[in-house]
Coordinates of C-alpha atoms in Angstrom, one line a residue:
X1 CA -15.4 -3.6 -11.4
X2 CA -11.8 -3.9 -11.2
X3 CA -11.6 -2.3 -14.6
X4 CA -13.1 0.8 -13.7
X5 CA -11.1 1.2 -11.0
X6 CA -7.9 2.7 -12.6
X7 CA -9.9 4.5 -15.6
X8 CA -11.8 5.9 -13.3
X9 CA -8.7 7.4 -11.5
X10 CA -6.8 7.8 -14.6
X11 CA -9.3 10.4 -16.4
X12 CA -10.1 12.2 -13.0
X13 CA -9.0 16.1 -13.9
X14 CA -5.8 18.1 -12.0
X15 CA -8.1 19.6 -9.3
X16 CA -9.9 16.4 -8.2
X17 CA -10.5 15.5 -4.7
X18 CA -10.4 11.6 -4.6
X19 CA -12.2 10.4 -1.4
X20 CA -11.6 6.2 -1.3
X21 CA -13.7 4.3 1.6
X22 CA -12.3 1.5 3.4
X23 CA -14.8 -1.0 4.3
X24 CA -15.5 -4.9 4.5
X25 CA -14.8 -7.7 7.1
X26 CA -13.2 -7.3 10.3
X27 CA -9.9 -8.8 9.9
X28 CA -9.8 -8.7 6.7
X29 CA -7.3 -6.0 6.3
X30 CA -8.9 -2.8 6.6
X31 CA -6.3 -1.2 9.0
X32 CA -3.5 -2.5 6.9
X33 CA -5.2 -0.9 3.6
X34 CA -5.5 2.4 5.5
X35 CA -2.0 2.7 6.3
X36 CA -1.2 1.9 2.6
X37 CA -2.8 4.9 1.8
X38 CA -1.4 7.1 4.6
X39 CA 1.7 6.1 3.0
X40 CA 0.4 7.5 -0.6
X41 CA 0.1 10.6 1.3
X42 CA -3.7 10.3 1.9
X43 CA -5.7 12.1 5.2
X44 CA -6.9 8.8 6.8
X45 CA -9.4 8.7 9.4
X46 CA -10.7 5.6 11.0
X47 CA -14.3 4.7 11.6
X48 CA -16.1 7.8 10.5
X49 CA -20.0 8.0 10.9
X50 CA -21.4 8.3 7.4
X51 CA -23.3 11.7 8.1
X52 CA -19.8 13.5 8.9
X53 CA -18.2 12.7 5.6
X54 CA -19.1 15.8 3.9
X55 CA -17.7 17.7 6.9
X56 CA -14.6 16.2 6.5
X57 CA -14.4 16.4 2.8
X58 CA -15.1 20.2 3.3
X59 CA -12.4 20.9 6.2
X60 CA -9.7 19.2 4.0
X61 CA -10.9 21.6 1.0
X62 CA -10.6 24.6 3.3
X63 CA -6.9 23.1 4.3
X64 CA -5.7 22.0 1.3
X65 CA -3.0 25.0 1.3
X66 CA -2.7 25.3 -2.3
X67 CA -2.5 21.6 -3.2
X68 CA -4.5 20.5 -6.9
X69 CA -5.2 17.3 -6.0
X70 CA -6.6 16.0 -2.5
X71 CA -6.6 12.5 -1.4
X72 CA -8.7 11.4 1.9
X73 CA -9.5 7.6 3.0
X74 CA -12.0 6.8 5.5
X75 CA -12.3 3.5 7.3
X76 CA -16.1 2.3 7.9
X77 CA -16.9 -1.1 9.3
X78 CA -18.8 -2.8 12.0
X79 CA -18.3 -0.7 14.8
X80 CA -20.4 1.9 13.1
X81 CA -24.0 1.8 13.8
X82 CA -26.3 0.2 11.5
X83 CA -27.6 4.0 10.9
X84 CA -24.4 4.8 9.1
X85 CA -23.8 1.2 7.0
X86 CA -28.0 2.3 5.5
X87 CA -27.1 5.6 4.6
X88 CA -23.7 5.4 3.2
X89 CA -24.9 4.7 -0.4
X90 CA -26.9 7.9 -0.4
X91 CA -24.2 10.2 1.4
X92 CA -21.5 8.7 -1.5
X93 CA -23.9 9.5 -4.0
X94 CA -23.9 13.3 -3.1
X95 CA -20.3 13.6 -2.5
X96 CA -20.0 12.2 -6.0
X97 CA -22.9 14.2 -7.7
X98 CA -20.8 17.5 -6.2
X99 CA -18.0 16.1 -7.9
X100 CA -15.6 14.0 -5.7
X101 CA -14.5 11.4 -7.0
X102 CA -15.4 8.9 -4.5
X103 CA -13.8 5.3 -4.7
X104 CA -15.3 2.4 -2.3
X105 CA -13.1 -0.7 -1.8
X106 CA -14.6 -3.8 0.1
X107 CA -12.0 -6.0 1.9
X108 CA -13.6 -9.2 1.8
X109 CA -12.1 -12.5 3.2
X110 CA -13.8 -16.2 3.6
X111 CA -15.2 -17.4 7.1
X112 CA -12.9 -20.0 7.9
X113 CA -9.8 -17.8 7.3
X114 CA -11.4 -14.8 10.3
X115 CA -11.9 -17.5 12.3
X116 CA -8.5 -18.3 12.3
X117 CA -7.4 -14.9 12.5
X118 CA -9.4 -14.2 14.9
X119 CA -8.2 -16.9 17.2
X120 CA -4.5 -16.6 16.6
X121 CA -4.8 -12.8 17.7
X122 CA -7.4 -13.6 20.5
X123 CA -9.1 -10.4 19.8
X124 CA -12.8 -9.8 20.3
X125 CA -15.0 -9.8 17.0
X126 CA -16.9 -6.1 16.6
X127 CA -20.3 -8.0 16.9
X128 CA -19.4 -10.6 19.0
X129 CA -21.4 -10.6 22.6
X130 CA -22.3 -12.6 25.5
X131 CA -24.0 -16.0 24.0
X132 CA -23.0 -15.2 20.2
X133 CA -20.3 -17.1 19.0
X134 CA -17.5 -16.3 16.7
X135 CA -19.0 -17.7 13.7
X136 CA -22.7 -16.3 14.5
X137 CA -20.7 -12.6 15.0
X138 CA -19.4 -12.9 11.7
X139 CA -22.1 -14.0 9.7
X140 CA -24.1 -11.1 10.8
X141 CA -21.7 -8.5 9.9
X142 CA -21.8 -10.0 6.4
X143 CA -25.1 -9.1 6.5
X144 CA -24.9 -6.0 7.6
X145 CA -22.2 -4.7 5.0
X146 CA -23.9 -6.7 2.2
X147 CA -25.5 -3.4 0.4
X148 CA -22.1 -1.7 0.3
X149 CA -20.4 -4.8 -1.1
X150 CA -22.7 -4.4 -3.7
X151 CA -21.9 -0.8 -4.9
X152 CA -18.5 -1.4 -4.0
X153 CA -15.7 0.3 -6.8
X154 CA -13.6 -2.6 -5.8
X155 CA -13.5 -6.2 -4.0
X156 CA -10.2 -7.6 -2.8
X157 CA -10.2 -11.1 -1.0
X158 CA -7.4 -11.0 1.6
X159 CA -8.1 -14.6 2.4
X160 CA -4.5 -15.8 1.2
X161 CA -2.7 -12.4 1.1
X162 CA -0.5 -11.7 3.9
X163 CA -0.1 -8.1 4.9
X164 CA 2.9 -7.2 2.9
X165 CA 1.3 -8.6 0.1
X166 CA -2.3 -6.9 0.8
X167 CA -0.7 -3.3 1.5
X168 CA 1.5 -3.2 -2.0
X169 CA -1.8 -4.2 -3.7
X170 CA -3.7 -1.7 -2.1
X171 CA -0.6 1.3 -2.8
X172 CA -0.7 -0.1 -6.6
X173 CA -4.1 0.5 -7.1
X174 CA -4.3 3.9 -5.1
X175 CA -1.0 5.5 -6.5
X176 CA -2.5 6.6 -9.3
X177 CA -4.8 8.8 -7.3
X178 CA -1.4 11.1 -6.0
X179 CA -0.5 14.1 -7.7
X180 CA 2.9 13.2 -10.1
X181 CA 4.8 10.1 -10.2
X182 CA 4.5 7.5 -7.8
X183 CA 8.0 4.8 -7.6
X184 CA 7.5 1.4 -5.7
X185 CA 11.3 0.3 -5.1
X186 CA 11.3 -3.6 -4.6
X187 CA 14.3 -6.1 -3.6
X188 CA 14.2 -9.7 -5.3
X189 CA 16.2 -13.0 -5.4
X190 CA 17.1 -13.9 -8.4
X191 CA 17.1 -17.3 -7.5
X192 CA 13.7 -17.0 -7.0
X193 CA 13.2 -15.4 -10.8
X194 CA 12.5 -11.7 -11.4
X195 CA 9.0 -10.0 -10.6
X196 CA 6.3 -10.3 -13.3
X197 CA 5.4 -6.4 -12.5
X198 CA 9.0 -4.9 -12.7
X199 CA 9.3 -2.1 -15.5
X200 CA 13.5 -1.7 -14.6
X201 CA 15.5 -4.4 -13.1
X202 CA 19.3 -3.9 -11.5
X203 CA 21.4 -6.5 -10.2
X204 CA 23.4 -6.2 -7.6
X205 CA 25.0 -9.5 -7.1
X206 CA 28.6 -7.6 -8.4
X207 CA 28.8 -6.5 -5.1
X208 CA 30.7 -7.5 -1.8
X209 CA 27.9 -10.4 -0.1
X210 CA 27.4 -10.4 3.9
X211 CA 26.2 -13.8 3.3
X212 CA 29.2 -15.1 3.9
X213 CA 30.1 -12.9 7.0
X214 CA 28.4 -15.5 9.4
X215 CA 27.9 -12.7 11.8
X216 CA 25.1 -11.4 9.2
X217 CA 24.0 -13.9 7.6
X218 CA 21.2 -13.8 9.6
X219 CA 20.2 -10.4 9.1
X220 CA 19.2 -8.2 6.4
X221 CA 20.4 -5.2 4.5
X222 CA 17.7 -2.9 6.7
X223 CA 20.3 -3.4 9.9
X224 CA 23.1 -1.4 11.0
X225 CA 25.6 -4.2 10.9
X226 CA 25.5 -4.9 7.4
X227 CA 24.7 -1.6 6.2
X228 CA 28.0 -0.5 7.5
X229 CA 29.5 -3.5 6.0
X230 CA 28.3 -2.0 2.7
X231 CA 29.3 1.3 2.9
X232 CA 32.4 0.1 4.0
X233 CA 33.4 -0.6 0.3
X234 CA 33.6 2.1 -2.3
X235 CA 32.3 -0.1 -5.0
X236 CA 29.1 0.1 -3.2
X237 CA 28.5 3.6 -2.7
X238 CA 30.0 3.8 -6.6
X239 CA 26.6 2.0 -7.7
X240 CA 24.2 3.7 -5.5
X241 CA 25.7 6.9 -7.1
X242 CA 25.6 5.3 -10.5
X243 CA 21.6 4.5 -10.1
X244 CA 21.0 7.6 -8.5
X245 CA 22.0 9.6 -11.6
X246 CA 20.5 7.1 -14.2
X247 CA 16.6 7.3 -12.5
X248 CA 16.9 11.3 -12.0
X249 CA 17.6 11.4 -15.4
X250 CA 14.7 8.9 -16.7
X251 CA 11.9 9.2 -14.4
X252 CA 11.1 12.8 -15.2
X253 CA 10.7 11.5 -18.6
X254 CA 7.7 8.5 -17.4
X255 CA 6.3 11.5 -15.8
X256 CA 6.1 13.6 -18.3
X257 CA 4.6 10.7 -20.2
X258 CA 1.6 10.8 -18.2
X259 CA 3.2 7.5 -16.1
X260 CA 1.4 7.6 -12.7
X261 CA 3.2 4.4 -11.0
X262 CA 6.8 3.0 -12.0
X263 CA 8.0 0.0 -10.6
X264 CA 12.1 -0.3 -10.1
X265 CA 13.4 -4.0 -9.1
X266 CA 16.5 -4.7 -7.5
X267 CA 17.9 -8.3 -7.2
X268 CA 20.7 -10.1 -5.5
X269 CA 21.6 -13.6 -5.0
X270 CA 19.3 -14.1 -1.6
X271 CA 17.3 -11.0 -1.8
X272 CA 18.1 -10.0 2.0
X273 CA 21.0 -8.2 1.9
X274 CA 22.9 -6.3 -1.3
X275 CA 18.9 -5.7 -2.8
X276 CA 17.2 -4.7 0.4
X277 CA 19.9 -2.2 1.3
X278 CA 19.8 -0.7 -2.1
X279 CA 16.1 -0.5 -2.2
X280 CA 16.2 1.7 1.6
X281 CA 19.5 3.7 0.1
X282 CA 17.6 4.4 -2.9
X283 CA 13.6 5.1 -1.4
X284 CA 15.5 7.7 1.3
X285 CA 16.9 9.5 -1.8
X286 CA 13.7 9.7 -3.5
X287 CA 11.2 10.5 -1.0
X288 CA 12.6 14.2 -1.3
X289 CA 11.6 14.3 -4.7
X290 CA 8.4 12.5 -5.3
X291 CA 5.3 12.6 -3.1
X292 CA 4.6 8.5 -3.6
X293 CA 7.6 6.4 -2.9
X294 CA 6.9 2.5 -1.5
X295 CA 9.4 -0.2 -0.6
X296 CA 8.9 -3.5 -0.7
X297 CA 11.1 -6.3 -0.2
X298 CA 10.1 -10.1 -1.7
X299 CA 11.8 -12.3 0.3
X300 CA 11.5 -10.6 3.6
X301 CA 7.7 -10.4 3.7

């Protein structure tokens, strides 16, 4: 299923309306995966009854102000009546038969690990009622969402991913459903060994290093103190300027390539500081040129 997931985005036509629904286990991610996709730029709404999904689909249509491509996620769980969960399958089949290109994604995460969620956040299961324990609370919900796990597009276990980890996953996937290029800028310690999904790596350990400012050590390159550490020296602003000019020049050239996602690594010796304020300097440029651009730093999450 995973397969399909990306050809199925990939040969979707300039004028497509891409509609993903969020759905799967309580606590296993589905609030995080939404805002991943607000972040690609997508009209999310939370817990939707099934029957108004057309509606919505239409009133985006009628809003789109000129847009090609529209992208709306939907968040459907638990809390929605059991009305909703029965009829889903039928309501996604006519959304796709009028020719959205609908995309359902099942969060899916093992017992033991909600449990433990759910008791390190102390928050009260959908399901769960007088008499019915935790476990019982879950268990039923599995049952419940069981026929949409089975049409589902996509199934990602969040059992060991943490939330950084579950929302770049997500915004990987998804990016290719945004109109032009989408860029992830990620920071990285070298020491740690480059990322397996980079397509350009630049190092920044030739610049100054607040690690040995004790006074910032402790922080990273995403607070004030050491940002103005950086900026302080010219040879800093020298290579953001340097990078600037080498990435307007080459990513219009993966776009025009047909390249929907391009990944852009930047290492230093810790990955806190030098990298993470590059990756920030760098994203704030960016985002007033391309509709998808993601952060995400390695050794801060």
């Amino acid at each position: 299923m995973d397969t399909n997931e990306t050809t199925a985005i990939a040969e979707a036509g300039p004028n497509a309306v891409h509609l993903v629904v969020l759905t799967g286990m309580s606590g296993g991610g589905k609030t995080v995966a939404l805002r991943a996709l607000e972040d690609l730029e997508f009209y999310c709404v939370d817990n939707l009854p099934a029957s108004l999904l057309p509606r919505l689909v239409n009133a985006v249509l009628e809003d789109r102000g000129g847009r090609r491509m529209m992208r709306i996620a939907v968040g459907v769980d638990a809390r929605n009546r059991e009305h909703d969960i029965e009829i889903m399958p039928s309501v996604l089949s006519e959304l796709a038969e009028a020719g959205v290109q609908v995309h359902l994604l099942f969060l899916d995460c093992r017992d033991e690990v909600l449990i433990k969620r759910y008791s390190e956040t102390r928050r009260r299961h959908p399901l769960a009622m007088r008499n019915v324990s935790l476990a019982d609370a879950i268990a039923a919900e599995r049952r419940l969402l069981r026929p949409l796990m089975g049409i589902a597009e996509k199934v990602i276990d969040s059992s060991q991913l943490n939330v950084h980890q579950l929302r770049r996953l997500v915004a990987t996937d998804y990016a290719r459903a945004t109109e032009g290029l989408t860029v992830m800028f990620q920071s990285f310690a070298f020491k740690r060994g480059l990322p397996l999904d980079a397509d350009f790596v630049f190092d920044a350990r030739c610049l100054p290093n607040p690690h040995w400012q004790p006074k910032l050590r402790p922080l990273s390159g995403k607070d004030a103190p050491v940002r103005e550490f950086l900026e302080a020296d010219p040879l800093v602003a020298e290579y953001v300027d340097d990078t600037v000019r080498w990435l307007e020049a080459w990513l219009p050239r993966f776009e025009a390539d047909d390249r929907s996602y391009v990944t852009i690594s930047i290492g230093c010796t810790g990955g806190r500081h030098r990298s993470v304020y590059l990756v920030e300097r760098l994203a704030e440029h960016f985002r007033a040129r391309h509709q998808g651009v993601l952060t995400f730093h390695r050794e801060l999450e």
